[in-house]
Amino acid sequence: MGSVSLKLGDGTARFKRSTLCSSAVNILMLFSVLATNLFALHAFTYSPKHHTITPFHHKNITLISQHVSLIIKQIDSSQKKLARIENQLLGYQTLNVSRPNLANELKLFLQHHQLPLGKDSRTGITEMVASVGHSCEKSAGLLSQYMTYKVSGPCPDDWSLAQKLILRGCEPLPRRRCFAKTVSKVGLSTWSGLGCKNINCLNKKPNGFAFDRQKYVKATSKNDFLIDDVLAMGNNGIRIGFDIGTGSKTGTFAALMAEKNVTIITNTLNVDALDSDFIAARGVFPLFLSSDHRFPFYDNVFDLVHVTSGLDVGTKPEKLEFLMFDADRILRVGGLFWLDNIRCGDDEKKRTLTRLIEKFGYKKLKWVVGQKMDGAVGSGKHELDLSAVLQKPVRI
């Protein structure tokens, strides 16, 4: 059995292709089962003309029973091997819909759907398989809870459950047949599951909720670059951009760029507040997505990629490389890659990040390394921050 994959972010919509090989295997398995059953039936129902059963007959029956058991075990083993091969061809272990206590809506969503006009002549696909992140298998209980609701009724107020699944790698999440919660008035008082209901409260949180408007219009340190200066480096060719990192939680960068007629999509999750609601209330576009997810955009589409975190080199180098390559993929040739106050920690970590950046062959339009006081209370230590504007080169 083969497969054709249509990538949608980190999730995958998969289509199965019927092949001559898979049909032959199925026919062979069916023939083996029928032959075994007929052979066993004959062995146990056959009666000799003379009803006297000798020790020799007992021995034959025992031998036949052993052979039948062996054949059944071989068939079972072959079926398991075929299932493993199928899963390998599909690319991941599919969710086991036969497990108990699994929501019926989830089972329904995961059903294969035949193409209405039959086999597609160009691709050879015959049916479509639902797109669900492969890591959802590890959180089947939470996923079943997420898919438990009244069909055509209001969706449960479970944004925190959805985010928990996403952070566990279960994305994309399955679609649901319920109405999302609506509010008549946008405001902090409508946020559920949160202790804070006003901006002052949010600003007291460890990570803060400050509006960093000033640093983009009036630099407070040498690592702060002004928006107008960066746009000038792009020769006024910046139209659309992607903003990555927890520093984007208020959507301030996107709002300021909108004033310059630049459209910014902001990648965010809800940390201490419903950041997506807040960003949307400012008239800019929030993308509810973890930074580990493959960015759901086509190649070479953005004029600007702005990163405020996520490149912290305290994580595994391989994980950092995956993120960098994906950011590079969606940035067009000549586009700008803006690293905004990336925390390096010390010289060794700065060199690690520098070596990775140099691997891409970017042209360094601006490169500044500065020291900032460590955010930990009473630490008294200084850490290195890197800010840079890089331009993507032509690669042959």
Coordinates of C-alpha atoms in Angstrom, one line a residue:
M1 CA 0.0 0.0 0.0
G2 CA 1.4 3.4 -1.0
S3 CA 0.6 6.9 0.2
V4 CA 0.5 10.4 -1.1
S5 CA 0.9 13.2 1.5
L6 CA -0.4 16.8 1.4
K7 CA 1.5 18.7 4.1
L8 CA -0.6 21.1 6.1
G9 CA 1.7 22.7 8.7
D10 CA 3.1 19.9 11.0
G11 CA 0.0 17.9 10.4
T12 CA -0.5 15.8 7.3
A13 CA -3.6 15.0 5.2
R14 CA -2.9 11.5 3.8
F15 CA -4.4 9.8 0.8
K16 CA -4.2 6.0 0.3
R17 CA -3.6 4.5 -3.1
S18 CA -4.9 1.0 -4.1
T19 CA -2.2 -1.1 -5.7
L20 CA -2.1 -4.5 -7.3
C21 CA 0.4 -5.7 -4.6
S22 CA -2.0 -4.9 -1.7
S23 CA -4.9 -6.6 -3.5
A24 CA -2.8 -9.7 -4.1
V25 CA -1.8 -9.9 -0.5
N26 CA -5.4 -9.6 0.6
I27 CA -6.5 -12.4 -1.7
L28 CA -3.7 -14.6 -0.5
M29 CA -4.6 -14.0 3.1
L30 CA -8.2 -14.8 2.4
F31 CA -7.3 -18.0 0.6
S32 CA -5.0 -19.1 3.5
V33 CA -7.8 -18.6 6.0
L34 CA -10.3 -20.5 4.0
A35 CA -7.9 -23.4 3.2
T36 CA -7.0 -23.7 6.9
N37 CA -10.6 -23.8 8.0
L38 CA -11.5 -26.4 5.4
F39 CA -8.5 -28.5 6.4
A40 CA -9.4 -28.3 10.1
L41 CA -13.0 -29.1 9.4
H42 CA -12.1 -32.2 7.4
A43 CA -9.6 -33.4 10.0
F44 CA -12.1 -33.1 12.9
T45 CA -15.2 -34.4 11.1
Y46 CA -13.7 -37.3 9.1
S47 CA -14.8 -40.7 10.3
P48 CA -13.1 -43.9 9.0
K49 CA -15.2 -46.8 7.9
H50 CA -14.2 -48.8 11.0
H51 CA -15.1 -47.0 14.2
T52 CA -12.2 -48.5 16.0
I53 CA -9.8 -45.6 17.0
T54 CA -6.3 -46.8 17.3
P55 CA -3.4 -45.0 19.0
F56 CA -2.2 -44.3 15.4
H57 CA -5.3 -42.3 14.7
H58 CA -4.9 -40.4 18.0
K59 CA -1.4 -39.5 17.0
N60 CA -2.5 -38.3 13.6
I61 CA -5.2 -36.1 15.0
T62 CA -2.8 -34.6 17.5
L63 CA -0.3 -33.9 14.8
I64 CA -2.9 -32.3 12.6
S65 CA -4.1 -30.1 15.5
Q66 CA -0.5 -28.9 16.0
H67 CA -0.1 -28.1 12.4
V68 CA -3.4 -26.1 12.4
S69 CA -2.3 -24.1 15.5
L70 CA 1.0 -23.4 13.8
I71 CA -0.7 -22.2 10.6
I72 CA -3.0 -19.9 12.7
K73 CA -0.1 -18.4 14.5
Q74 CA 1.8 -17.8 11.2
I75 CA -1.3 -16.0 9.8
D76 CA -1.6 -13.9 12.9
S77 CA 2.1 -13.0 12.7
S78 CA 1.7 -12.1 9.0
Q79 CA -1.3 -9.9 9.7
K80 CA 0.7 -8.0 12.4
K81 CA 3.7 -7.6 10.0
L82 CA 1.3 -6.2 7.3
A83 CA -0.1 -3.8 9.8
R84 CA 3.3 -2.6 10.7
I85 CA 4.3 -2.2 7.0
E86 CA 1.1 -0.2 6.4
N87 CA 1.8 2.1 9.3
Q88 CA 5.3 2.7 8.0
L89 CA 4.0 3.5 4.6
L90 CA 1.5 6.0 6.1
G91 CA 4.4 7.6 8.0
Y92 CA 3.0 7.3 11.5
Q93 CA 1.1 5.1 13.9
T94 CA -2.5 5.9 13.4
L95 CA -4.9 6.4 16.3
N96 CA -6.4 3.2 17.5
V97 CA -10.2 3.9 17.2
S98 CA -11.1 0.6 18.8
R99 CA -9.8 1.6 22.2
P100 CA -12.5 2.0 24.8
N101 CA -13.9 5.3 26.0
L102 CA -12.9 7.1 22.8
A103 CA -15.3 9.9 21.9
N104 CA -17.7 9.0 19.0
E105 CA -17.0 12.3 17.3
L106 CA -13.3 11.5 17.2
K107 CA -14.0 8.1 15.7
L108 CA -16.3 9.7 13.1
F109 CA -13.7 12.4 12.2
L110 CA -11.0 9.7 11.7
Q111 CA -13.0 7.6 9.3
H112 CA -11.7 7.3 5.8
H113 CA -13.7 9.2 3.2
Q114 CA -14.1 7.8 -0.3
L115 CA -13.6 10.3 -3.1
P116 CA -17.1 11.1 -4.6
L117 CA -16.0 10.4 -8.2
G118 CA -13.9 7.3 -7.4
K119 CA -10.2 6.9 -8.2
D120 CA -8.5 10.1 -9.2
S121 CA -6.8 9.5 -12.6
R122 CA -3.9 11.9 -12.0
T123 CA -2.9 10.9 -8.5
G124 CA -4.3 7.4 -8.2
I125 CA -5.9 8.2 -4.8
T126 CA -9.2 6.6 -3.8
E127 CA -9.9 8.0 -0.3
M128 CA -8.8 10.7 2.1
V129 CA -7.6 10.2 5.6
A130 CA -8.3 12.9 8.3
S131 CA -5.4 15.2 9.2
V132 CA -4.4 14.8 12.9
G133 CA -1.0 15.2 14.5
H134 CA 0.8 11.9 15.0
S135 CA 1.6 12.8 18.7
C136 CA -2.1 12.8 19.4
E137 CA -1.8 9.1 19.9
K138 CA 0.2 9.8 23.1
S139 CA -2.6 12.0 24.4
A140 CA -5.6 10.0 23.3
G141 CA -7.4 10.6 26.6
L142 CA -7.1 14.4 26.4
L143 CA -8.0 14.3 22.7
S144 CA -11.1 12.3 23.4
Q145 CA -12.1 14.8 26.1
Y146 CA -11.6 17.6 23.5
M147 CA -13.9 15.8 21.1
T148 CA -16.6 15.2 23.7
Y149 CA -19.4 17.8 23.1
K150 CA -23.0 18.1 21.9
V151 CA -23.2 18.1 18.1
S152 CA -24.5 21.4 16.7
G153 CA -24.5 22.8 20.3
P154 CA -22.1 25.3 21.9
C155 CA -18.4 24.1 22.2
P156 CA -17.0 23.6 25.7
D157 CA -15.0 26.5 27.1
D158 CA -11.8 24.5 26.8
W159 CA -9.2 26.7 25.1
S160 CA -6.7 25.6 27.8
L161 CA -7.3 22.0 26.9
A162 CA -6.6 22.7 23.2
Q163 CA -3.4 24.5 24.1
K164 CA -2.3 21.7 26.3
L165 CA -2.7 19.3 23.4
I166 CA -0.8 21.6 21.1
L167 CA 2.1 21.9 23.5
R168 CA 2.2 18.1 23.6
G169 CA 2.7 18.1 19.9
C170 CA -0.9 17.2 19.1
E171 CA -1.4 19.5 16.2
P172 CA -3.2 20.0 14.0
L173 CA -6.2 19.3 16.2
P174 CA -9.3 17.6 14.6
R175 CA -12.2 19.8 13.5
R176 CA -15.4 19.9 15.7
R177 CA -19.1 20.2 14.9
C178 CA -20.0 22.7 17.6
F179 CA -20.3 26.5 17.8
A180 CA -17.3 28.3 19.3
K181 CA -18.0 30.6 22.2
T182 CA -18.9 34.2 21.2
V183 CA -18.8 37.3 23.2
S184 CA -20.8 40.5 22.8
K185 CA -18.0 42.8 23.9
V186 CA -14.3 42.3 23.6
G187 CA -12.5 42.8 26.9
L188 CA -10.5 41.2 29.7
S189 CA -13.7 40.5 31.7
T190 CA -14.7 37.9 29.1
W191 CA -11.6 35.8 29.5
S192 CA -12.2 32.5 31.2
G193 CA -9.7 30.4 33.2
L194 CA -7.6 33.5 34.1
G195 CA -6.9 35.2 37.4
C196 CA -6.2 38.6 35.8
K197 CA -9.0 40.7 34.4
N198 CA -7.1 44.0 33.7
I199 CA -3.8 45.2 32.2
N200 CA -2.3 46.2 35.5
C201 CA -2.7 42.7 36.9
L202 CA -1.1 41.2 33.8
N203 CA 1.9 43.6 34.0
K204 CA 2.7 42.2 37.4
K205 CA 3.2 38.7 36.0
P206 CA 6.8 37.4 35.8
N207 CA 6.9 37.7 32.1
G208 CA 5.0 41.0 32.0
F209 CA 2.5 42.1 29.4
A210 CA 4.2 45.4 28.5
F211 CA 3.6 47.2 25.3
D212 CA 7.1 47.6 23.8
R213 CA 6.0 50.4 21.5
Q214 CA 8.8 52.7 22.5
K215 CA 11.7 50.5 21.6
Y216 CA 10.5 50.4 18.0
V217 CA 10.1 54.1 17.6
K218 CA 12.8 55.3 20.0
A219 CA 15.7 53.1 20.8
T220 CA 16.4 52.5 24.5
S221 CA 19.6 50.5 23.9
K222 CA 22.0 49.8 21.0
N223 CA 20.2 46.4 20.5
D224 CA 16.9 48.1 19.8
F225 CA 16.4 48.8 16.0
L226 CA 13.8 51.3 14.8
I227 CA 11.1 50.1 12.4
D228 CA 11.7 52.9 9.9
D229 CA 15.4 52.0 9.8
V230 CA 14.8 48.3 9.1
L231 CA 12.2 49.1 6.5
A232 CA 14.7 51.3 4.8
M233 CA 17.1 48.4 4.6
G234 CA 14.5 46.5 2.6
N235 CA 14.4 49.3 0.0
N236 CA 10.7 49.8 0.7
G237 CA 9.9 46.3 -0.6
I238 CA 8.5 45.0 2.7
R239 CA 4.8 44.2 2.3
I240 CA 4.1 41.1 4.4
G241 CA 5.9 39.6 7.4
F242 CA 5.8 36.9 10.0
D243 CA 6.4 37.6 13.7
I244 CA 7.7 34.7 15.9
G245 CA 8.2 34.6 19.7
T246 CA 6.7 35.3 23.1
G247 CA 7.6 39.0 22.7
S248 CA 4.8 39.1 20.2
K249 CA 2.1 38.4 22.8
T250 CA 0.5 41.9 22.7
G251 CA 0.7 42.3 18.9
T252 CA 2.4 45.7 19.3
F253 CA 5.0 45.0 16.6
A254 CA 2.2 44.0 14.1
A255 CA 0.1 47.1 15.0
L256 CA 3.1 49.4 14.5
M257 CA 3.9 47.8 11.1
A258 CA 0.3 48.1 10.1
E259 CA 0.7 51.9 10.4
K260 CA 3.5 51.5 7.8
N261 CA 1.1 49.5 5.5
V262 CA 2.9 46.3 6.2
T263 CA 0.8 43.2 7.1
I264 CA 2.2 41.1 9.9
I265 CA 1.0 37.6 11.0
T266 CA 1.8 37.1 14.7
N267 CA 2.6 33.6 16.0
T268 CA 1.2 33.3 19.6
L269 CA 0.0 31.1 22.3
N270 CA -2.0 32.1 25.4
V271 CA 0.4 32.7 28.3
D272 CA -1.3 34.3 31.4
A273 CA -3.9 35.8 29.0
L274 CA -5.9 35.1 25.9
D275 CA -3.2 36.7 23.7
S276 CA -4.9 35.7 20.4
D277 CA -8.1 37.5 21.5
F278 CA -6.1 40.6 22.5
I279 CA -4.1 40.7 19.3
A280 CA -7.2 40.3 17.1
A281 CA -8.9 43.1 19.1
R282 CA -6.1 45.4 17.9
G283 CA -7.0 44.6 14.3
V284 CA -4.0 42.4 13.5
F285 CA -3.7 38.7 12.7
P286 CA -2.9 36.2 15.4
L287 CA -1.8 32.6 14.5
F288 CA -2.5 30.2 17.3
L289 CA 0.4 27.9 16.8
S290 CA 3.4 26.5 18.7
S291 CA 6.9 27.3 17.5
D292 CA 7.6 23.6 17.1
H293 CA 4.9 23.4 14.4
R294 CA 6.0 23.5 10.8
F295 CA 5.0 27.0 9.6
P296 CA 1.8 26.5 7.5
F297 CA 2.9 28.8 4.7
Y298 CA 4.3 28.2 1.2
D299 CA 7.9 28.7 0.4
N300 CA 9.4 32.2 -0.3
V301 CA 6.3 34.2 0.5
F302 CA 7.3 36.6 3.3
D303 CA 9.3 39.8 2.9
L304 CA 10.2 39.9 6.6
V305 CA 10.6 37.4 9.4
H306 CA 10.9 39.0 12.8
V307 CA 12.1 36.8 15.7
T308 CA 12.1 37.9 19.4
S309 CA 12.5 34.5 21.0
G310 CA 12.6 30.8 20.2
L311 CA 16.2 31.1 19.0
D312 CA 17.5 30.9 22.6
V313 CA 20.5 28.6 22.2
G314 CA 19.8 26.9 25.6
T315 CA 17.7 24.4 23.6
K316 CA 19.1 21.5 21.6
P317 CA 21.1 22.6 18.6
E318 CA 19.1 20.3 16.3
K319 CA 15.8 21.8 17.4
L320 CA 17.2 25.3 16.8
E321 CA 18.3 24.3 13.3
F322 CA 14.8 22.9 12.4
L323 CA 13.3 26.3 13.4
M324 CA 15.9 28.3 11.5
F325 CA 15.6 26.2 8.3
D326 CA 11.8 26.6 8.4
A327 CA 12.0 30.3 8.9
D328 CA 14.4 30.5 6.0
R329 CA 12.1 28.5 3.9
I330 CA 9.2 30.9 4.1
L331 CA 11.4 34.0 3.6
R332 CA 11.8 35.1 0.0
V333 CA 15.2 35.9 -1.6
G334 CA 16.2 39.4 -0.7
G335 CA 13.8 39.3 2.3
L336 CA 14.9 40.4 5.8
F337 CA 15.5 38.2 8.8
W338 CA 15.3 40.4 11.9
L339 CA 16.7 39.0 15.1
D340 CA 15.4 41.2 17.9
N341 CA 17.2 41.0 21.2
I342 CA 17.9 37.3 21.1
R343 CA 19.2 36.1 24.5
C344 CA 22.6 34.3 24.0
G345 CA 23.7 34.1 27.7
D346 CA 27.5 33.9 27.2
D347 CA 30.2 34.0 24.5
E348 CA 30.1 30.3 23.8
K349 CA 26.3 30.3 23.2
K350 CA 26.7 33.4 21.0
R351 CA 29.3 31.6 18.9
T352 CA 27.0 28.6 18.6
L353 CA 24.2 30.8 17.3
T354 CA 26.6 32.8 15.1
R355 CA 27.9 29.6 13.4
L356 CA 24.4 28.5 12.7
I357 CA 23.4 31.8 11.1
E358 CA 26.5 31.9 9.0
K359 CA 25.6 28.5 7.6
F360 CA 22.7 30.2 5.7
G361 CA 25.0 32.7 4.0
Y362 CA 22.9 35.7 4.9
K363 CA 24.2 39.2 4.2
K364 CA 24.7 41.1 7.5
L365 CA 23.0 44.4 7.1
K366 CA 23.2 45.2 10.8
W367 CA 24.8 43.1 13.7
V368 CA 24.9 44.3 17.3
V369 CA 25.9 42.3 20.4
G370 CA 25.2 44.0 23.8
Q371 CA 25.0 43.2 27.5
K372 CA 21.8 43.2 29.5
M373 CA 21.2 42.5 33.2
D374 CA 19.9 39.0 33.9
G375 CA 16.2 39.0 34.6
A376 CA 16.6 36.8 37.7
V377 CA 16.1 38.8 40.8
G378 CA 19.3 39.6 42.7
S379 CA 21.5 37.6 40.2
G380 CA 23.7 40.6 39.3
K381 CA 24.8 38.9 36.2
H382 CA 25.0 40.3 32.7
E383 CA 23.9 38.3 29.6
L384 CA 24.7 38.8 26.0
D385 CA 21.9 39.8 23.6
L386 CA 22.1 39.6 19.8
S387 CA 20.2 41.9 17.4
A388 CA 20.7 41.7 13.7
V389 CA 19.1 42.4 10.3
L390 CA 20.1 39.8 7.7
Q391 CA 19.2 39.5 4.1
K392 CA 18.5 36.2 2.4
P393 CA 20.8 35.5 -0.6
V394 CA 20.2 33.8 -3.9
R395 CA 21.1 30.1 -3.7
I396 CA 21.8 28.0 -6.7

